[in-house]
mmCIF file of C-alpha atoms and ligand atoms in Angstrom:
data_model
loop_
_atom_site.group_PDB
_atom_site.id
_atom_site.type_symbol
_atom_site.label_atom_id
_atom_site.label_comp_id
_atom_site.label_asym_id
_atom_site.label_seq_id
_atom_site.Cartn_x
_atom_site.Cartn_y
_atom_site.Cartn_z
ATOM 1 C CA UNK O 1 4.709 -12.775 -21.810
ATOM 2 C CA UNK O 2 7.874 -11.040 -21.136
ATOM 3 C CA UNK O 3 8.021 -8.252 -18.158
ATOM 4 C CA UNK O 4 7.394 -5.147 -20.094
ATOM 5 C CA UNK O 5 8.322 -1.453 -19.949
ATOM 6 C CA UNK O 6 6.956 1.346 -21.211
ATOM 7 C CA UNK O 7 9.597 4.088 -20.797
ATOM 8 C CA UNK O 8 9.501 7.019 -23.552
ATOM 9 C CA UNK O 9 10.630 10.139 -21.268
ATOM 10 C CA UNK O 10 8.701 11.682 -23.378
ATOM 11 C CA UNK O 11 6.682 15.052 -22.809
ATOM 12 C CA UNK O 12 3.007 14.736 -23.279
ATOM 13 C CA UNK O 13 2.850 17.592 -26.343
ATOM 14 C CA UNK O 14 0.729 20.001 -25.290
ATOM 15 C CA UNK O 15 2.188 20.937 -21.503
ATOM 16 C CA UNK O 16 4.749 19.701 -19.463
ATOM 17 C CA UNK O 17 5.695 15.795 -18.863
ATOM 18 C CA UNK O 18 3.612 14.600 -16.350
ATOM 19 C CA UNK O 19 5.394 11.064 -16.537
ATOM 20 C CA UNK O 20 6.601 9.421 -13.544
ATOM 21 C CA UNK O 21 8.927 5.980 -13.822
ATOM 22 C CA UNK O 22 7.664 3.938 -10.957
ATOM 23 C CA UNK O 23 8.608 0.578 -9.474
ATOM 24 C CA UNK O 24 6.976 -1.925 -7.881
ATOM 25 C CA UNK O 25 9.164 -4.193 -5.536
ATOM 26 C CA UNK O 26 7.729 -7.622 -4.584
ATOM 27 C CA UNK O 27 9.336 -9.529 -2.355
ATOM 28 C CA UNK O 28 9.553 -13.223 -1.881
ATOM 29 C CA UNK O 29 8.632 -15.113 1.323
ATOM 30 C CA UNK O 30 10.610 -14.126 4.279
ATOM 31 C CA UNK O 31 10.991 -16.296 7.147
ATOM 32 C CA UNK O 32 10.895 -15.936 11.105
ATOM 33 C CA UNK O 33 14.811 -16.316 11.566
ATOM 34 C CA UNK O 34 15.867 -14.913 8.543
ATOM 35 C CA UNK O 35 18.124 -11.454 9.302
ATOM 36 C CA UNK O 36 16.816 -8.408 8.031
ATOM 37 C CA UNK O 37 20.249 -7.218 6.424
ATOM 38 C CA UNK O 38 19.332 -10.325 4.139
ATOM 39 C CA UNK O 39 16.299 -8.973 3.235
ATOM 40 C CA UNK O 40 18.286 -5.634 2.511
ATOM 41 C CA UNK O 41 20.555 -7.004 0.138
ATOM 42 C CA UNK O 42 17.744 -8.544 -1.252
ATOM 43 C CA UNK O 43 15.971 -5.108 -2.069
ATOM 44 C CA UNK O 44 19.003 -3.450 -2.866
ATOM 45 C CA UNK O 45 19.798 -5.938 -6.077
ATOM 46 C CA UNK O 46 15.729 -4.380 -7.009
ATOM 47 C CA UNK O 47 16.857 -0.890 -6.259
ATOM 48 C CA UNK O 48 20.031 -1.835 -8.390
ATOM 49 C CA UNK O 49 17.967 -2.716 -11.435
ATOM 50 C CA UNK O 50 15.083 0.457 -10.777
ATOM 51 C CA UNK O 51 18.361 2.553 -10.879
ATOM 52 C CA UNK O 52 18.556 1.392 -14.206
ATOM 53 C CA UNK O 53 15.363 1.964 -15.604
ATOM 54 C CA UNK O 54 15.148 5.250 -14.597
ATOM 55 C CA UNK O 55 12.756 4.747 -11.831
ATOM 56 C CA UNK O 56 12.045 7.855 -9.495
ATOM 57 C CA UNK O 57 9.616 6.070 -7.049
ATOM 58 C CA UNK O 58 10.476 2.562 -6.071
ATOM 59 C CA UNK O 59 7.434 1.265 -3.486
ATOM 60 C CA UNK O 60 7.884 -1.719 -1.091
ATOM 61 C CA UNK O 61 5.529 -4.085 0.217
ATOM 62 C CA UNK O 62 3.651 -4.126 3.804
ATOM 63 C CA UNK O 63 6.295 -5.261 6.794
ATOM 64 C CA UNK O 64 8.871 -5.433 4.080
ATOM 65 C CA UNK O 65 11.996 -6.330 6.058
ATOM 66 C CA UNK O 66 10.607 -9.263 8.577
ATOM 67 C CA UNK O 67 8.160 -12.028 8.141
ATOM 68 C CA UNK O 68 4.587 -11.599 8.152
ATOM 69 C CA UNK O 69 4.365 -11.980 12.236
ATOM 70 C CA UNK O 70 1.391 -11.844 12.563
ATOM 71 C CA UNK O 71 0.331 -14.633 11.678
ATOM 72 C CA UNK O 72 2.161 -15.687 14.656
ATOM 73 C CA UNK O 73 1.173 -16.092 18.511
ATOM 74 C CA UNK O 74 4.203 -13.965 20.041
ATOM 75 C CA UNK O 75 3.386 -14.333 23.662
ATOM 76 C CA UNK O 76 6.820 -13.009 25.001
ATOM 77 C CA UNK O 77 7.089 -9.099 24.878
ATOM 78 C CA UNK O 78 10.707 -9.371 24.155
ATOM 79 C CA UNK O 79 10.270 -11.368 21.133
ATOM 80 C CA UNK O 80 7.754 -9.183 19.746
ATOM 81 C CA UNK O 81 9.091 -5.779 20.038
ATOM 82 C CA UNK O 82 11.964 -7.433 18.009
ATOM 83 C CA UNK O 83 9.916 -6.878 14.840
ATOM 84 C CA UNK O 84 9.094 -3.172 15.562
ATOM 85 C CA UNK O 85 11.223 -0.362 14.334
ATOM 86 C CA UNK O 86 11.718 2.528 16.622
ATOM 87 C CA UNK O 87 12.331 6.346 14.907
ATOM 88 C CA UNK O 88 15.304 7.989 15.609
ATOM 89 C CA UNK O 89 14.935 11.508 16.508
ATOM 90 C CA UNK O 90 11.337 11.082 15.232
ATOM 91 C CA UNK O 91 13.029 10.607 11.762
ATOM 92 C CA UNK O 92 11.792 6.817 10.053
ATOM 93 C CA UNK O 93 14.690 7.244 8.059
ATOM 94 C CA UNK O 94 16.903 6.938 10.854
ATOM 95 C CA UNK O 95 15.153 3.826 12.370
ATOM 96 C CA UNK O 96 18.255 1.258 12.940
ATOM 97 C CA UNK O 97 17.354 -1.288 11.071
ATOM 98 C CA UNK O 98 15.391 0.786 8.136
ATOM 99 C CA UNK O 99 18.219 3.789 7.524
ATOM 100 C CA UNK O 100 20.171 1.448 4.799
ATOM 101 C CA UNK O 101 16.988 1.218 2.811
ATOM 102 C CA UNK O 102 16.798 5.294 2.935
ATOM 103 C CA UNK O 103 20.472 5.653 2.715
ATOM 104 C CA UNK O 104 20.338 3.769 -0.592
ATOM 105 C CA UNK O 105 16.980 5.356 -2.085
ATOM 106 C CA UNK O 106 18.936 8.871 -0.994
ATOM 107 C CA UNK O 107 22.553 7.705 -2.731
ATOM 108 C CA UNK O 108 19.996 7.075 -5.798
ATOM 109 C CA UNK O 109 18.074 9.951 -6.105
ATOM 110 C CA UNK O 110 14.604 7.621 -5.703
ATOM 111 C CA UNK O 111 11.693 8.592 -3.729
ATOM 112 C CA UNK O 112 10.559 5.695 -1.401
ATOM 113 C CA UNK O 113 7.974 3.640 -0.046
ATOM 114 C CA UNK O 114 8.100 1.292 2.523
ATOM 115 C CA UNK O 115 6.430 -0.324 5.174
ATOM 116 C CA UNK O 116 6.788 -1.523 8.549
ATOM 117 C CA UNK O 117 5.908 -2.726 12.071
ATOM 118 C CA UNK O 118 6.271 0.927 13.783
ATOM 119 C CA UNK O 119 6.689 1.202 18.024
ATOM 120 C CA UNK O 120 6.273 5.041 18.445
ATOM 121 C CA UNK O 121 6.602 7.038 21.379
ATOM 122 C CA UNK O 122 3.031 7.566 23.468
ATOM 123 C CA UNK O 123 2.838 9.666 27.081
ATOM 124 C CA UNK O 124 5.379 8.375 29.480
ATOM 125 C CA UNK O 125 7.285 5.647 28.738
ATOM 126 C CA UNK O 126 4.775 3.729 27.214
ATOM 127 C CA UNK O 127 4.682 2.961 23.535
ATOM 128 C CA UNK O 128 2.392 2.469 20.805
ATOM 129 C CA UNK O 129 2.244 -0.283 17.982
ATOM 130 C CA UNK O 130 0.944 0.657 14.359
ATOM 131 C CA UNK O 131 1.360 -0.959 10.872
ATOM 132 C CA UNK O 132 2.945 1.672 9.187
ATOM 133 C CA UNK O 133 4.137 3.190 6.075
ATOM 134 C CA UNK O 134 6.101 6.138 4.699
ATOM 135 C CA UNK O 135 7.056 8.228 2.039
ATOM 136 C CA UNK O 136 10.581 9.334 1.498
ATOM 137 C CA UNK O 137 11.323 12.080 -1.000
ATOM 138 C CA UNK O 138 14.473 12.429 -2.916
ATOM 139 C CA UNK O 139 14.073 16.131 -3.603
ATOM 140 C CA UNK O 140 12.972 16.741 0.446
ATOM 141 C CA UNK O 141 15.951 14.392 1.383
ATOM 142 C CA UNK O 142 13.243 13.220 3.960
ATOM 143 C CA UNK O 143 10.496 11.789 4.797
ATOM 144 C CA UNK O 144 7.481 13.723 3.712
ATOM 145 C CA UNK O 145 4.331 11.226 4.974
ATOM 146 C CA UNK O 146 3.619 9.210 7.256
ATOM 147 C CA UNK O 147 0.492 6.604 6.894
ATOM 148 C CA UNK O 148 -0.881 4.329 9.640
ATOM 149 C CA UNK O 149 -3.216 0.747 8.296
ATOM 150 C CA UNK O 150 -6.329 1.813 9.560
ATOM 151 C CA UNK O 151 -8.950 -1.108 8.668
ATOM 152 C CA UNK O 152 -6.577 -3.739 10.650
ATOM 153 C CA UNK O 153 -8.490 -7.444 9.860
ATOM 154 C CA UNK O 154 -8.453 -10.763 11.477
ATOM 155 C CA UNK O 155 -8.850 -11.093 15.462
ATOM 156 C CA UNK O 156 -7.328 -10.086 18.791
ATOM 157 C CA UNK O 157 -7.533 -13.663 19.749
ATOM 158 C CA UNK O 158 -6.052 -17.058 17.658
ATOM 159 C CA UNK O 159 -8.166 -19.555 16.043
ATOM 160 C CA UNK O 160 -9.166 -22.573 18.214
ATOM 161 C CA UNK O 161 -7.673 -24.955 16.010
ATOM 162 C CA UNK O 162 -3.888 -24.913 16.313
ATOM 163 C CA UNK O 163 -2.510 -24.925 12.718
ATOM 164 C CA UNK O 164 -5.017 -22.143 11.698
ATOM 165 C CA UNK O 165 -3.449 -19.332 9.712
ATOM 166 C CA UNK O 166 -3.972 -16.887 12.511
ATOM 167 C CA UNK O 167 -4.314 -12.776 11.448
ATOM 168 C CA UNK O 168 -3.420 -11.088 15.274
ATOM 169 C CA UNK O 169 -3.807 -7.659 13.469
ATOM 170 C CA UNK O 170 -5.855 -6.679 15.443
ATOM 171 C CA UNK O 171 -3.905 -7.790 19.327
ATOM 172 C CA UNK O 172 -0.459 -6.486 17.823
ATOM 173 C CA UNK O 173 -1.245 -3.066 16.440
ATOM 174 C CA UNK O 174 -4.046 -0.173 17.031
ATOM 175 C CA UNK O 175 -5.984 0.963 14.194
ATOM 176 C CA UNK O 176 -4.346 4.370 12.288
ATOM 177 C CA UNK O 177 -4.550 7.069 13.427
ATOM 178 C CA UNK O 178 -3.841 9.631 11.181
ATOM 179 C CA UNK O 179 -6.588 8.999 8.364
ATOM 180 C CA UNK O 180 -5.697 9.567 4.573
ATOM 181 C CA UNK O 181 -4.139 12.135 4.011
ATOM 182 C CA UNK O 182 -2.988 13.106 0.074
ATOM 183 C CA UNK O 183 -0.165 14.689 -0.230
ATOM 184 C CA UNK O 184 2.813 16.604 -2.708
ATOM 185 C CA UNK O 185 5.729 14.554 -3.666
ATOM 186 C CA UNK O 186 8.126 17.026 -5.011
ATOM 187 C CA UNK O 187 10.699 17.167 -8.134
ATOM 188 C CA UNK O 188 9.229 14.244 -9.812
ATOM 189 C CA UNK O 189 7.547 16.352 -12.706
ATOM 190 C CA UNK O 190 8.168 19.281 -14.836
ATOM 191 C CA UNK O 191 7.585 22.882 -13.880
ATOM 192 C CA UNK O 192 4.463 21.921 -11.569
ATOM 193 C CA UNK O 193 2.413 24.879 -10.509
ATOM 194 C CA UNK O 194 3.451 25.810 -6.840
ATOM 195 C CA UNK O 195 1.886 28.167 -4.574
ATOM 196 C CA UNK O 196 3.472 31.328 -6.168
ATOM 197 C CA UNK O 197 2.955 30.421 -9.393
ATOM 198 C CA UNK O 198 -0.741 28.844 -9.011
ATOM 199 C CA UNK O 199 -4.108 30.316 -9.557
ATOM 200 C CA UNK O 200 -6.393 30.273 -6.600
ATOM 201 C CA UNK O 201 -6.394 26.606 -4.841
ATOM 202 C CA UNK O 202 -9.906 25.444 -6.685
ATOM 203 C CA UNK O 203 -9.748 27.072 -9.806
ATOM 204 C CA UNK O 204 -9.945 24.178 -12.578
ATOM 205 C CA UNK O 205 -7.373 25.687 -15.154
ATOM 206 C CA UNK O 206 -5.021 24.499 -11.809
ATOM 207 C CA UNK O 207 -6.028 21.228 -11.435
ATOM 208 C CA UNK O 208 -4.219 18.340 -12.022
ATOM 209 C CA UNK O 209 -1.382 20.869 -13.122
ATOM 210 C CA UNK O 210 0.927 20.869 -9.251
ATOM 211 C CA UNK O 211 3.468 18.373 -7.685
ATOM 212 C CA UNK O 212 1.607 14.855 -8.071
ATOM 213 C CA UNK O 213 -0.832 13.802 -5.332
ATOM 214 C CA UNK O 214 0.146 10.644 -3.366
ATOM 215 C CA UNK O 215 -1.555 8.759 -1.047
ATOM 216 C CA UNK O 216 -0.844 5.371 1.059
ATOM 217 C CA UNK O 217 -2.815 2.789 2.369
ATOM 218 C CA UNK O 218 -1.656 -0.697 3.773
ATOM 219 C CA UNK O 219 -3.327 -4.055 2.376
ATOM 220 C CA UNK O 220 -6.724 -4.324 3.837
ATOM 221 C CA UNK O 221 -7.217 -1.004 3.244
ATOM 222 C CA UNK O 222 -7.797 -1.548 -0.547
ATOM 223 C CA UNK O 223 -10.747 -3.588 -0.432
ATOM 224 C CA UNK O 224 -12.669 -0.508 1.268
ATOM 225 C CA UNK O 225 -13.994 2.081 -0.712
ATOM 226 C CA UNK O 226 -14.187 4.093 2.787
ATOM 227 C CA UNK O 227 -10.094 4.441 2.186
ATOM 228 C CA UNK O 228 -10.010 5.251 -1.322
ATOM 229 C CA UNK O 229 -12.573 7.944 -1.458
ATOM 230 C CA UNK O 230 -11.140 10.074 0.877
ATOM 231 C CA UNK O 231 -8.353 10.094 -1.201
ATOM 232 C CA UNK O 232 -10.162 10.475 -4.374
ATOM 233 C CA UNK O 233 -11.911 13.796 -3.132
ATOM 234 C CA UNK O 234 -7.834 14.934 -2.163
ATOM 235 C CA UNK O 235 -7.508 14.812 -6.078
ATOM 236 C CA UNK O 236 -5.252 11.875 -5.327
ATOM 237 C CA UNK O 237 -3.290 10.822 -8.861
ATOM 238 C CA UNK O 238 -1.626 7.719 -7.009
ATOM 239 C CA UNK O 239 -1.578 5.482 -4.739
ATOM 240 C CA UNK O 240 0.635 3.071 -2.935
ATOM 241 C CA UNK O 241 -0.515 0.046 -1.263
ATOM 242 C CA UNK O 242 1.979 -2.795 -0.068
ATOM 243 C CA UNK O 243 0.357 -5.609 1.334
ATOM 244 C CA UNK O 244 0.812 -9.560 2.788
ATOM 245 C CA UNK O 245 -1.960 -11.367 1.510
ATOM 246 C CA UNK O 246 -2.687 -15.076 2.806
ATOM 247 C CA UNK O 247 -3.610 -17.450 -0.002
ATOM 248 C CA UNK O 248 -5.073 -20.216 2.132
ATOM 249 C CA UNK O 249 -6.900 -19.030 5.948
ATOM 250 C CA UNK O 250 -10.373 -20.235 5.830
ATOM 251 C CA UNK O 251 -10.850 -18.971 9.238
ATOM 252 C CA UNK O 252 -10.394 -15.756 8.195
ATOM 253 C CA UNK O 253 -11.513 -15.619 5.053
ATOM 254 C CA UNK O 254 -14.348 -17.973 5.129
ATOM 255 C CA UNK O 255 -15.249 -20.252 2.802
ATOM 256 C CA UNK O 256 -16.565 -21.246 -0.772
ATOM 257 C CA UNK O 257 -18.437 -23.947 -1.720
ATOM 258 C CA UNK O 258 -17.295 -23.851 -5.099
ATOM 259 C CA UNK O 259 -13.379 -23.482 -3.515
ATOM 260 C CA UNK O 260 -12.368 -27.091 -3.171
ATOM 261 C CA UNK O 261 -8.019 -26.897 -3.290
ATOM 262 C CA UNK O 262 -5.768 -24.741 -1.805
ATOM 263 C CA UNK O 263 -5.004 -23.811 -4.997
ATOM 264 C CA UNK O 264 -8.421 -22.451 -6.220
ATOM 265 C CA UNK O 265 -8.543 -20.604 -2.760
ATOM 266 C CA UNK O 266 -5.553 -18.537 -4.069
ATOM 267 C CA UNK O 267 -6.846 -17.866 -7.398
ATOM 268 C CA UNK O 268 -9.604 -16.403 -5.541
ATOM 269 C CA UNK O 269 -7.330 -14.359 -3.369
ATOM 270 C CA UNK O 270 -5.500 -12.903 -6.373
ATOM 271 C CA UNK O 271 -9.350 -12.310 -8.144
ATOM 272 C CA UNK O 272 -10.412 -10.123 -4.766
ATOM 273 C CA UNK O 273 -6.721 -8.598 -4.597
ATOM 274 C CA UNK O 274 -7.331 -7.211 -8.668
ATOM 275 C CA UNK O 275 -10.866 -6.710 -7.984
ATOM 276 C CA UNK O 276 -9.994 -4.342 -5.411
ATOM 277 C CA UNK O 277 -7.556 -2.187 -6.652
ATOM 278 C CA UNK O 278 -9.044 -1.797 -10.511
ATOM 279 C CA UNK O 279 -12.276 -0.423 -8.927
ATOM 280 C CA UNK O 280 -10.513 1.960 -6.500
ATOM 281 C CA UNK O 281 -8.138 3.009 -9.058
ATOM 282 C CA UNK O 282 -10.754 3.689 -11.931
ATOM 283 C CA UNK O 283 -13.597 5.143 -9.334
ATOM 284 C CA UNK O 284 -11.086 7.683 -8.186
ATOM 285 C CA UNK O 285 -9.497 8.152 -11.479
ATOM 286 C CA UNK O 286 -6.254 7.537 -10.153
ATOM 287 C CA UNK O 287 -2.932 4.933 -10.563
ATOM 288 C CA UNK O 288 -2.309 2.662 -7.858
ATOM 289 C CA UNK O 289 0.552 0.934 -7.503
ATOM 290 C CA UNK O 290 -0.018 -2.343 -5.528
ATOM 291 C CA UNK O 291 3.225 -4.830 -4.113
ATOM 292 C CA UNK O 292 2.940 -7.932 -2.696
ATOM 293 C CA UNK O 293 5.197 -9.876 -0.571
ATOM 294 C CA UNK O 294 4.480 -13.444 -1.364
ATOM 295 C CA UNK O 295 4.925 -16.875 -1.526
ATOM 296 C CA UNK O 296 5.562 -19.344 0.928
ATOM 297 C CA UNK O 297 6.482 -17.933 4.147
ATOM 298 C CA UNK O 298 7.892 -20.081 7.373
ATOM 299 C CA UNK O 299 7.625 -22.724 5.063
ATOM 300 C CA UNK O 300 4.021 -23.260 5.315
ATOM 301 C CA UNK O 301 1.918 -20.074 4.936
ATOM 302 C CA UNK O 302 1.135 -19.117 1.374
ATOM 303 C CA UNK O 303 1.236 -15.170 0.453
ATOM 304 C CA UNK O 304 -0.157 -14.888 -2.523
ATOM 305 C CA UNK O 305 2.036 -12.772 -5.477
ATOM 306 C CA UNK O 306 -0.110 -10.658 -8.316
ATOM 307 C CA UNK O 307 1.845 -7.335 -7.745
ATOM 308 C CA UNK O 308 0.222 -4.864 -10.132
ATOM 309 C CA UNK O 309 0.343 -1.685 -11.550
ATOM 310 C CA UNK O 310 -3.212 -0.207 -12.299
ATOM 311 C CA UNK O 311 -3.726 2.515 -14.591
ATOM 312 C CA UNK O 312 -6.573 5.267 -14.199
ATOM 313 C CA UNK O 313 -9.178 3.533 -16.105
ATOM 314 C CA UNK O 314 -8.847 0.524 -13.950
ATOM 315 C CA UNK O 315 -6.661 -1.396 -16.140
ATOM 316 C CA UNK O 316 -3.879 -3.784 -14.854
ATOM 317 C CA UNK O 317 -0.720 -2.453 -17.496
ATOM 318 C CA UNK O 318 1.990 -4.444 -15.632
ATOM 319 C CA UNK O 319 1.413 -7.875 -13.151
ATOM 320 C CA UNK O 320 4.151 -10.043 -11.223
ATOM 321 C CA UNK O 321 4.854 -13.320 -13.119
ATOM 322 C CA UNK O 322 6.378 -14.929 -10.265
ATOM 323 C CA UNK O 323 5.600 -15.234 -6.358
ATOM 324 C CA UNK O 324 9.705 -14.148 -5.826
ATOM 325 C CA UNK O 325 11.588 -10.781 -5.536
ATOM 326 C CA UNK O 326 10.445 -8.840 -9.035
ATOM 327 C CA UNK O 327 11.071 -5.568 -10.017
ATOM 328 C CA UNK O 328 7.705 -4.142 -12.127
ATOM 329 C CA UNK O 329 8.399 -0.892 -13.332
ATOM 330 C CA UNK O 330 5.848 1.691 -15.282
ATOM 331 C CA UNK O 331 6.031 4.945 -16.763
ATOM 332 C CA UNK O 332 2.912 6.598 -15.325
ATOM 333 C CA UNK O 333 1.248 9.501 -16.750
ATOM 334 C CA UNK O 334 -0.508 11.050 -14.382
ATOM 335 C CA UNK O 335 -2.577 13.343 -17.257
ATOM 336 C CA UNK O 336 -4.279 10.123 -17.777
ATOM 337 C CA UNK O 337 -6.241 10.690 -14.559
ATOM 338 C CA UNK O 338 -7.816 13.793 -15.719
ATOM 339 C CA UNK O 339 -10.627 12.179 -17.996
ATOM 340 C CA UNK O 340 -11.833 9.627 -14.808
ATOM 341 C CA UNK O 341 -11.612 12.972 -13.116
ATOM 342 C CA UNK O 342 -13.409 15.605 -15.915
ATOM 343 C CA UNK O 343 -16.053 13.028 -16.857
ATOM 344 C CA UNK O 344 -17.748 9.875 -15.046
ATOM 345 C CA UNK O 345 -16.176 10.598 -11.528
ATOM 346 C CA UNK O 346 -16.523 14.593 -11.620
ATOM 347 C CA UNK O 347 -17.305 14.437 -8.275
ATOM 348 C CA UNK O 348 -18.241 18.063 -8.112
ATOM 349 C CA UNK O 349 -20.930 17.336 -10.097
ATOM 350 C CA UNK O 350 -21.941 13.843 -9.778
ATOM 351 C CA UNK O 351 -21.705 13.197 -5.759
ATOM 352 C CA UNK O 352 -24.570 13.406 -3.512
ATOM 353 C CA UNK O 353 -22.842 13.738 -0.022
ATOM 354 C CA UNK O 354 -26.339 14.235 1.635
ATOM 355 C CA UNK O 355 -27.462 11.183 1.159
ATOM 356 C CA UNK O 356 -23.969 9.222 2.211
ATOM 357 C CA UNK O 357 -24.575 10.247 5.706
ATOM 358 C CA UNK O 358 -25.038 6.335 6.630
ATOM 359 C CA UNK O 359 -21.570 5.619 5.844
ATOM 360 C CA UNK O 360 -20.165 7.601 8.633
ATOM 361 C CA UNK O 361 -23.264 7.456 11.408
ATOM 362 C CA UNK O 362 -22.747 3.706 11.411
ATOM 363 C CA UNK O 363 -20.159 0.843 11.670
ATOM 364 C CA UNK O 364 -22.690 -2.289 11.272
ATOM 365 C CA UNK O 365 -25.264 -3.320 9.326
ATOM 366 C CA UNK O 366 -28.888 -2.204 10.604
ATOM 367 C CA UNK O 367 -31.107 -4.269 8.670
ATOM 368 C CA UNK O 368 -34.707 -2.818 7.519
ATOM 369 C CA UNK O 369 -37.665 -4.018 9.987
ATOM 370 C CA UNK O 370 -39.003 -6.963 9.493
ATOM 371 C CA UNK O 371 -42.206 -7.005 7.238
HETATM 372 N N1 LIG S 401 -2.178 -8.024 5.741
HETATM 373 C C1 LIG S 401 -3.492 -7.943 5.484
HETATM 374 O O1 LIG S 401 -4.117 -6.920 5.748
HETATM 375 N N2 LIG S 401 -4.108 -9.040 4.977
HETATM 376 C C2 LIG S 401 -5.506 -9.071 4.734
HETATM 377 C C3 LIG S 401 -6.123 -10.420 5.040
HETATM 378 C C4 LIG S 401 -7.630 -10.364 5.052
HETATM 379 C C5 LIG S 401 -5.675 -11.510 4.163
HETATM 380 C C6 LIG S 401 -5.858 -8.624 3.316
HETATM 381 O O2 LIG S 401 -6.855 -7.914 3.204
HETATM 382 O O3 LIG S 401 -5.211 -8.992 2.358
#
């Protein structure tokens, strides 16, 4: 099947356009030596093309500029902090290596997603490592959110045996820690209700009717319903999530009887990867807008591709058709969330917070006595 659009620009009859031209930028494999102003050039030729198509939010993977390094032992401090960005005048969009990528979405008129290895300022001169991804608005001219990976997986330590696909996740950066926050993106649709022309906050005849409501979240995060539904009860209408995705780490992962190639381990990445994102997309009756960088990195670690755009009802509408740099772009209309959010998932009628209290009280499973 050919890459499809659906672009009408259309208004949506009854009120105003809710429509939103989005694109998803997946990225090929990236390698340990290669320079990040290649990788640059590479995203610009995709920002090219979104320019286009009209797109007004153009979303980059997880670590887009560098290599997955993680997967790497980095031993030497020096060699490390060589992946990191550091904010300039606490502005992302000034980060040295990062500002051509803002420069660019600003020149364009595109709101921006992107993520990266962030070394941020703690007490003294020490500093502090997160995974880390932000939100550049157009209108703003800055950067309006800021999102640190909070469910970071794999180990502190590397596997015992040496050509392991390691995940150091959890020795390179600390978990998030600024939780999910929705927020406003503004002048991407027409005549929202603001603050001096809204009703009060929770009145219903105002919902769904205001600047759209974003949120982030960074790979592993998708596969917990613990990050999606605090962004579902935000009203959230869409959400970003870049990710680096290893096709092949039984270590990790574990394993499958019934997985006997390296090849059927993938297919079962890409299942959990769609799996994921249709059932936080349709449970919180919201789009999510999902980017991979893939294929085969440092020559020998798969990423696995399947980029997707997934519609409020859980639906894939657009997929990656190749593991390289693709541009997927979608008109979203973010009135579709309103019927997940008016019927099955009207959480202010349906939830029953007071017996969820097990969710947050505990971290591990306590099993029931034994009989
Ligand atoms: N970068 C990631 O967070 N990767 C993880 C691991 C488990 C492959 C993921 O959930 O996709």
């Amino acid at each position: 099947m050919e890459p499809i659009t659906n672009i009408t620009n259309g208004t949506n009859g009854a009120g105003p356009s809710r429509k939103i031209v989005v694109a998803g930028a997946q990225l090929g494999p990236i390698d340990v030596p290669t320079a990040r102003s290649e990788v640059i050039a590479r995203i610009f030729k995709l920002m090219d093309e979104a320019k286009t198509k009209g797109v007004k939010l153009f979303v980059l993977p997880e670590i887009a500029l560098v290599t997955f390094f993680p997967r790497h032992l980095i031993t030497n401090p020096e060699e490390l902090e060589k992946y990191f960005e550091r904010e300039v005048d606490g502005d992302p969009a000034k980060a040295h290596n990062m500002k051509p990528v803002f420069d660019k979405a600003r020149e364009y008129g595109m709101d921006l997603s992107i993520g990266y290895a962030e070394c941020a300022d703690a007490s003294g001169d020490k500093h502090e490592h997160y995974n880390t991804n932000v939100y550049y608005s157009a209108a703003a001219d800055k950067v309006i959110a800021k999102y640190r990976k909070v469910h970071l997986p794999g180990t502190v330590e590397p596997y015992e045996r040496p050509d392991a696909t390691n995940q150091l996740e959890k020795r390179y950066f600390k978990p998030g820690n600024l939780g999910f926050k929705a927020f406003r993106a503004p002048g991407l649709v027409e005549s929202p209700l603001t603050k001096a022309s809204g009703k009060a906050a929770n009145d219903k005849e105002t919902l769904g009717r205001g600047d759209p409501i974003m949120g982030m979240m960074i790979c592993n995060d998708r596969r917990w319903p613990e990050a999606w539904r605090p962004y579902g009860l935000q009203g959230v209408e869409m959400v970003l999530c870049g990710y680096n995705t290893t096709g092949w780490a039984p270590e990790l992962l574990g394993t499958n009887p019934k997985i006997k190639t390296k090849e059927m381990a993938k297919n079962e990445a890409l299942f959990h990867n769609k799996l994921s994102v249709q059932h936080g997309s349709y449970s919180n009756a919201c789009w999510s807008i999902n980017v991979a960088k893939c294929g085969m990195e440092d020559g020998k670690y798969p990423l696995i591709g399947g980029s997707c755009i997934v519609d409020p009802d859980g639906e894939v509408v657009i997929e990656a058709k190749t593991e390289g740099d693709e541009l997927l772009v979608w008109e979203c209309d973010l009135d579709f969330c309103k019927r997940g959010k008016g019927k099955v998932f009207a959480f202010e009628r349906h939830r029953r917070p007071e017996h969820y209290g097990i969710m947050v009280e505990q971290t591990g499973v306590k099993e029931p006595d034994f009989l």
